[in-house]
Amino acid sequence: MNDEKRSIKVSKRRIRDLKTFKLAAEIRLNDVEIELEKLTEEDIEAGWGEAFEREWDMLSHTFEMASEVSRMFRA
């Protein structure tokens, strides 16, 4: 396999992986938002609020980076 075909194959696989990640991240972001809305005062004191907020931040930033990489592959 020549370098060009290998590069195209790797790029297609990367795009597929990014799409899969973005779908999973969207689902998890929705779940985290629901969990944040359901938190009780006791849950917040136990640290769940901070944990869910950190997860939401990490997922949303990673989602944005994956979107940018997807755009780069399409260019």
mmCIF file of N, CA and C in Angstrom:
data_model
loop_
_atom_site.group_PDB
_atom_site.id
_atom_site.type_symbol
_atom_site.label_atom_id
_atom_site.label_comp_id
_atom_site.label_asym_id
_atom_site.label_seq_id
_atom_site.Cartn_x
_atom_site.Cartn_y
_atom_site.Cartn_z
ATOM 1 N N MET A 1 0.863 -1.190 0.000
ATOM 2 C CA MET A 1 0.000 0.000 0.000
ATOM 3 C C MET A 1 0.898 1.239 0.000
ATOM 4 N N ASN A 2 0.603 2.145 -0.888
ATOM 5 C CA ASN A 2 1.446 3.340 -0.942
ATOM 6 C C ASN A 2 1.076 4.318 0.173
ATOM 7 N N ASP A 3 1.920 5.306 0.356
ATOM 8 C CA ASP A 3 1.750 6.262 1.451
ATOM 9 C C ASP A 3 0.446 7.043 1.356
ATOM 10 N N GLU A 4 0.040 7.398 0.156
ATOM 11 C CA GLU A 4 -1.184 8.180 -0.024
ATOM 12 C C GLU A 4 -2.407 7.366 0.397
ATOM 13 N N LYS A 5 -2.477 6.113 -0.034
ATOM 14 C CA LYS A 5 -3.608 5.259 0.334
ATOM 15 C C LYS A 5 -3.626 4.998 1.839
ATOM 16 N N ARG A 6 -2.454 4.803 2.415
ATOM 17 C CA ARG A 6 -2.362 4.581 3.859
ATOM 18 C C ARG A 6 -2.836 5.813 4.611
ATOM 19 N N SER A 7 -2.445 6.974 4.145
ATOM 20 C CA SER A 7 -2.851 8.225 4.775
ATOM 21 C C SER A 7 -4.361 8.413 4.707
ATOM 22 N N ILE A 8 -4.945 8.109 3.557
ATOM 23 C CA ILE A 8 -6.396 8.224 3.400
ATOM 24 C C ILE A 8 -7.108 7.242 4.341
ATOM 25 N N LYS A 9 -6.603 6.025 4.415
ATOM 26 C CA LYS A 9 -7.202 5.013 5.287
ATOM 27 C C LYS A 9 -7.146 5.446 6.755
ATOM 28 N N VAL A 10 -6.005 5.963 7.180
ATOM 29 C CA VAL A 10 -5.848 6.428 8.558
ATOM 30 C C VAL A 10 -6.776 7.608 8.828
ATOM 31 N N SER A 11 -6.888 8.522 7.875
ATOM 32 C CA SER A 11 -7.755 9.686 8.034
ATOM 33 C C SER A 11 -9.217 9.270 8.151
ATOM 34 N N LYS A 12 -9.643 8.335 7.324
ATOM 35 C CA LYS A 12 -11.032 7.871 7.385
ATOM 36 C C LYS A 12 -11.321 7.201 8.728
ATOM 37 N N ARG A 13 -10.364 6.408 9.210
ATOM 38 C CA ARG A 13 -10.545 5.751 10.505
ATOM 39 C C ARG A 13 -10.621 6.785 11.621
ATOM 40 N N ARG A 14 -9.771 7.803 11.545
ATOM 41 C CA ARG A 14 -9.764 8.856 12.560
ATOM 42 C C ARG A 14 -11.085 9.628 12.555
ATOM 43 N N ILE A 15 -11.601 9.934 11.378
ATOM 44 C CA ILE A 15 -12.890 10.628 11.278
ATOM 45 C C ILE A 15 -14.001 9.767 11.884
ATOM 46 N N ARG A 16 -13.996 8.481 11.585
ATOM 47 C CA ARG A 16 -14.998 7.562 12.144
ATOM 48 C C ARG A 16 -14.898 7.525 13.674
ATOM 49 N N ASP A 17 -13.668 7.457 14.193
ATOM 50 C CA ASP A 17 -13.466 7.445 15.642
ATOM 51 C C ASP A 17 -13.944 8.742 16.290
ATOM 52 N N LEU A 18 -13.682 9.861 15.620
ATOM 53 C CA LEU A 18 -14.129 11.148 16.141
ATOM 54 C C LEU A 18 -15.655 11.240 16.174
ATOM 55 N N LYS A 19 -16.308 10.744 15.129
ATOM 56 C CA LYS A 19 -17.775 10.749 15.095
ATOM 57 C C LYS A 19 -18.333 9.894 16.225
ATOM 58 N N THR A 20 -17.725 8.738 16.449
ATOM 59 C CA THR A 20 -18.166 7.842 17.522
ATOM 60 C C THR A 20 -17.995 8.521 18.879
ATOM 61 N N PHE A 21 -16.839 9.151 19.080
ATOM 62 C CA PHE A 21 -16.600 9.853 20.341
ATOM 63 C C PHE A 21 -17.607 10.975 20.548
ATOM 64 N N LYS A 22 -17.835 11.772 19.496
ATOM 65 C CA LYS A 22 -18.748 12.903 19.629
ATOM 66 C C LYS A 22 -20.159 12.450 19.978
ATOM 67 N N LEU A 23 -20.605 11.360 19.391
ATOM 68 C CA LEU A 23 -21.930 10.833 19.715
ATOM 69 C C LEU A 23 -21.988 10.405 21.180
ATOM 70 N N ALA A 24 -20.990 9.663 21.628
ATOM 71 C CA ALA A 24 -20.948 9.214 23.023
ATOM 72 C C ALA A 24 -20.852 10.402 23.976
ATOM 73 N N ALA A 25 -20.063 11.413 23.609
ATOM 74 C CA ALA A 25 -19.909 12.599 24.458
ATOM 75 C C ALA A 25 -21.216 13.376 24.562
ATOM 76 N N GLU A 26 -21.948 13.507 23.463
ATOM 77 C CA GLU A 26 -23.243 14.196 23.499
ATOM 78 C C GLU A 26 -24.204 13.498 24.451
ATOM 79 N N ILE A 27 -24.226 12.179 24.373
ATOM 80 C CA ILE A 27 -25.114 11.405 25.257
ATOM 81 C C ILE A 27 -24.702 11.594 26.711
ATOM 82 N N ARG A 28 -23.400 11.488 26.980
ATOM 83 C CA ARG A 28 -22.928 11.621 28.363
ATOM 84 C C ARG A 28 -23.120 13.039 28.871
ATOM 85 N N LEU A 29 -22.903 14.048 28.039
ATOM 86 C CA LEU A 29 -23.139 15.431 28.467
ATOM 87 C C LEU A 29 -24.587 15.622 28.898
ATOM 88 N N ASN A 30 -25.503 15.053 28.146
ATOM 89 C CA ASN A 30 -26.913 15.139 28.515
ATOM 90 C C ASN A 30 -27.154 14.451 29.858
ATOM 91 N N ASP A 31 -26.563 13.282 30.044
ATOM 92 C CA ASP A 31 -26.714 12.557 31.314
ATOM 93 C C ASP A 31 -26.149 13.356 32.482
ATOM 94 N N VAL A 32 -24.998 13.980 32.280
ATOM 95 C CA VAL A 32 -24.375 14.767 33.346
ATOM 96 C C VAL A 32 -25.240 15.974 33.689
ATOM 97 N N GLU A 33 -25.811 16.629 32.691
ATOM 98 C CA GLU A 33 -26.695 17.770 32.948
ATOM 99 C C GLU A 33 -27.907 17.339 33.773
ATOM 100 N N ILE A 34 -28.459 16.182 33.453
ATOM 101 C CA ILE A 34 -29.596 15.658 34.221
ATOM 102 C C ILE A 34 -29.179 15.386 35.658
ATOM 103 N N GLU A 35 -28.011 14.775 35.838
ATOM 104 C CA GLU A 35 -27.513 14.482 37.186
ATOM 105 C C GLU A 35 -27.274 15.768 37.977
ATOM 106 N N LEU A 36 -26.744 16.780 37.318
ATOM 107 C CA LEU A 36 -26.528 18.057 37.997
ATOM 108 C C LEU A 36 -27.839 18.666 38.476
ATOM 109 N N GLU A 37 -28.871 18.539 37.669
ATOM 110 C CA GLU A 37 -30.175 19.090 38.045
ATOM 111 C C GLU A 37 -30.794 18.342 39.219
ATOM 112 N N LYS A 38 -30.464 17.068 39.364
ATOM 113 C CA LYS A 38 -31.058 16.230 40.409
ATOM 114 C C LYS A 38 -30.310 16.282 41.735
ATOM 115 N N LEU A 39 -29.164 16.955 41.779
ATOM 116 C CA LEU A 39 -28.345 16.958 42.991
ATOM 117 C C LEU A 39 -29.083 17.559 44.177
ATOM 118 N N THR A 40 -28.931 16.913 45.294
ATOM 119 C CA THR A 40 -29.458 17.448 46.545
ATOM 120 C C THR A 40 -28.337 18.165 47.281
ATOM 121 N N GLU A 41 -28.687 18.872 48.321
ATOM 122 C CA GLU A 41 -27.684 19.555 49.138
ATOM 123 C C GLU A 41 -26.686 18.548 49.709
ATOM 124 N N GLU A 42 -27.194 17.413 50.102
ATOM 125 C CA GLU A 42 -26.340 16.356 50.647
ATOM 126 C C GLU A 42 -25.346 15.848 49.589
ATOM 127 N N ASP A 43 -25.828 15.693 48.359
ATOM 128 C CA ASP A 43 -24.953 15.262 47.264
ATOM 129 C C ASP A 43 -23.850 16.290 47.008
ATOM 130 N N ILE A 44 -24.215 17.552 47.049
ATOM 131 C CA ILE A 44 -23.245 18.625 46.815
ATOM 132 C C ILE A 44 -22.185 18.622 47.905
ATOM 133 N N GLU A 45 -22.619 18.457 49.145
ATOM 134 C CA GLU A 45 -21.669 18.401 50.262
ATOM 135 C C GLU A 45 -20.744 17.189 50.147
ATOM 136 N N ALA A 46 -21.233 16.114 49.558
ATOM 137 C CA ALA A 46 -20.424 14.914 49.378
ATOM 138 C C ALA A 46 -19.458 15.042 48.200
ATOM 139 N N GLY A 47 -19.554 16.132 47.432
ATOM 140 C CA GLY A 47 -18.619 16.377 46.344
ATOM 141 C C GLY A 47 -19.122 15.994 44.963
ATOM 142 N N TRP A 48 -20.352 15.518 44.879
ATOM 143 C CA TRP A 48 -20.874 15.095 43.578
ATOM 144 C C TRP A 48 -21.071 16.263 42.615
ATOM 145 N N GLY A 49 -21.437 17.413 43.141
ATOM 146 C CA GLY A 49 -21.620 18.576 42.268
ATOM 147 C C GLY A 49 -20.328 18.947 41.564
ATOM 148 N N GLU A 50 -19.255 19.004 42.327
ATOM 149 C CA GLU A 50 -17.963 19.344 41.754
ATOM 150 C C GLU A 50 -17.497 18.275 40.761
ATOM 151 N N ALA A 51 -17.725 17.011 41.104
ATOM 152 C CA ALA A 51 -17.314 15.920 40.216
ATOM 153 C C ALA A 51 -18.065 15.986 38.884
ATOM 154 N N PHE A 52 -19.374 16.210 38.939
ATOM 155 C CA PHE A 52 -20.149 16.295 37.700
ATOM 156 C C PHE A 52 -19.778 17.537 36.894
ATOM 157 N N GLU A 53 -19.498 18.647 37.572
ATOM 158 C CA GLU A 53 -19.087 19.857 36.859
ATOM 159 C C GLU A 53 -17.744 19.654 36.161
ATOM 160 N N ARG A 54 -16.808 18.990 36.833
ATOM 161 C CA ARG A 54 -15.511 18.700 36.198
ATOM 162 C C ARG A 54 -15.704 17.790 34.988
ATOM 163 N N GLU A 55 -16.560 16.770 35.134
ATOM 164 C CA GLU A 55 -16.803 15.870 34.001
ATOM 165 C C GLU A 55 -17.433 16.628 32.841
ATOM 166 N N TRP A 56 -18.400 17.495 33.135
ATOM 167 C CA TRP A 56 -19.056 18.274 32.082
ATOM 168 C C TRP A 56 -18.044 19.167 31.376
ATOM 169 N N ASP A 57 -17.191 19.838 32.160
ATOM 170 C CA ASP A 57 -16.160 20.703 31.562
ATOM 171 C C ASP A 57 -15.229 19.907 30.662
ATOM 172 N N MET A 58 -14.749 18.776 31.159
ATOM 173 C CA MET A 58 -13.819 17.950 30.394
ATOM 174 C C MET A 58 -14.472 17.449 29.108
ATOM 175 N N LEU A 59 -15.691 16.949 29.202
ATOM 176 C CA LEU A 59 -16.384 16.441 28.019
ATOM 177 C C LEU A 59 -16.675 17.538 27.009
ATOM 178 N N SER A 60 -17.130 18.677 27.488
ATOM 179 C CA SER A 60 -17.471 19.752 26.545
ATOM 180 C C SER A 60 -16.225 20.279 25.838
ATOM 181 N N HIS A 61 -15.105 20.405 26.556
ATOM 182 C CA HIS A 61 -13.870 20.865 25.915
ATOM 183 C C HIS A 61 -13.345 19.820 24.934
ATOM 184 N N THR A 62 -13.381 18.572 25.330
ATOM 185 C CA THR A 62 -12.909 17.502 24.454
ATOM 186 C C THR A 62 -13.803 17.391 23.224
ATOM 187 N N PHE A 63 -15.103 17.566 23.397
ATOM 188 C CA PHE A 63 -16.043 17.551 22.281
ATOM 189 C C PHE A 63 -15.692 18.651 21.282
ATOM 190 N N GLU A 64 -15.412 19.849 21.793
ATOM 191 C CA GLU A 64 -15.046 20.967 20.917
ATOM 192 C C GLU A 64 -13.746 20.677 20.169
ATOM 193 N N MET A 65 -12.770 20.098 20.863
ATOM 194 C CA MET A 65 -11.510 19.765 20.192
ATOM 195 C C MET A 65 -11.743 18.708 19.114
ATOM 196 N N ALA A 66 -12.581 17.717 19.399
ATOM 197 C CA ALA A 66 -12.887 16.685 18.405
ATOM 198 C C ALA A 66 -13.583 17.299 17.198
ATOM 199 N N SER A 67 -14.445 18.265 17.433
ATOM 200 C CA SER A 67 -15.119 18.950 16.328
ATOM 201 C C SER A 67 -14.121 19.699 15.455
ATOM 202 N N GLU A 68 -13.150 20.358 16.083
ATOM 203 C CA GLU A 68 -12.126 21.077 15.325
ATOM 204 C C GLU A 68 -11.272 20.113 14.502
ATOM 205 N N VAL A 69 -10.886 18.994 15.102
ATOM 206 C CA VAL A 69 -10.075 18.014 14.378
ATOM 207 C C VAL A 69 -10.873 17.450 13.202
ATOM 208 N N SER A 70 -12.162 17.201 13.414
ATOM 209 C CA SER A 70 -13.015 16.712 12.319
ATOM 210 C C SER A 70 -13.030 17.695 11.161
ATOM 211 N N ARG A 71 -13.144 18.975 11.482
ATOM 212 C CA ARG A 71 -13.135 20.005 10.439
ATOM 213 C C ARG A 71 -11.794 20.021 9.696
ATOM 214 N N MET A 72 -10.704 19.811 10.411
ATOM 215 C CA MET A 72 -9.383 19.793 9.778
ATOM 216 C C MET A 72 -9.271 18.620 8.799
ATOM 217 N N PHE A 73 -9.804 17.475 9.161
ATOM 218 C CA PHE A 73 -9.731 16.311 8.285
ATOM 219 C C PHE A 73 -10.571 16.506 7.024
ATOM 220 N N ARG A 74 -11.644 17.269 7.145
ATOM 221 C CA ARG A 74 -12.525 17.471 6.004
ATOM 222 C C ARG A 74 -11.967 18.505 5.036
ATOM 223 N N ALA A 75 -11.081 19.354 5.530
ATOM 224 C CA ALA A 75 -10.536 20.432 4.689
ATOM 225 C C ALA A 75 -9.595 19.910 3.630
#
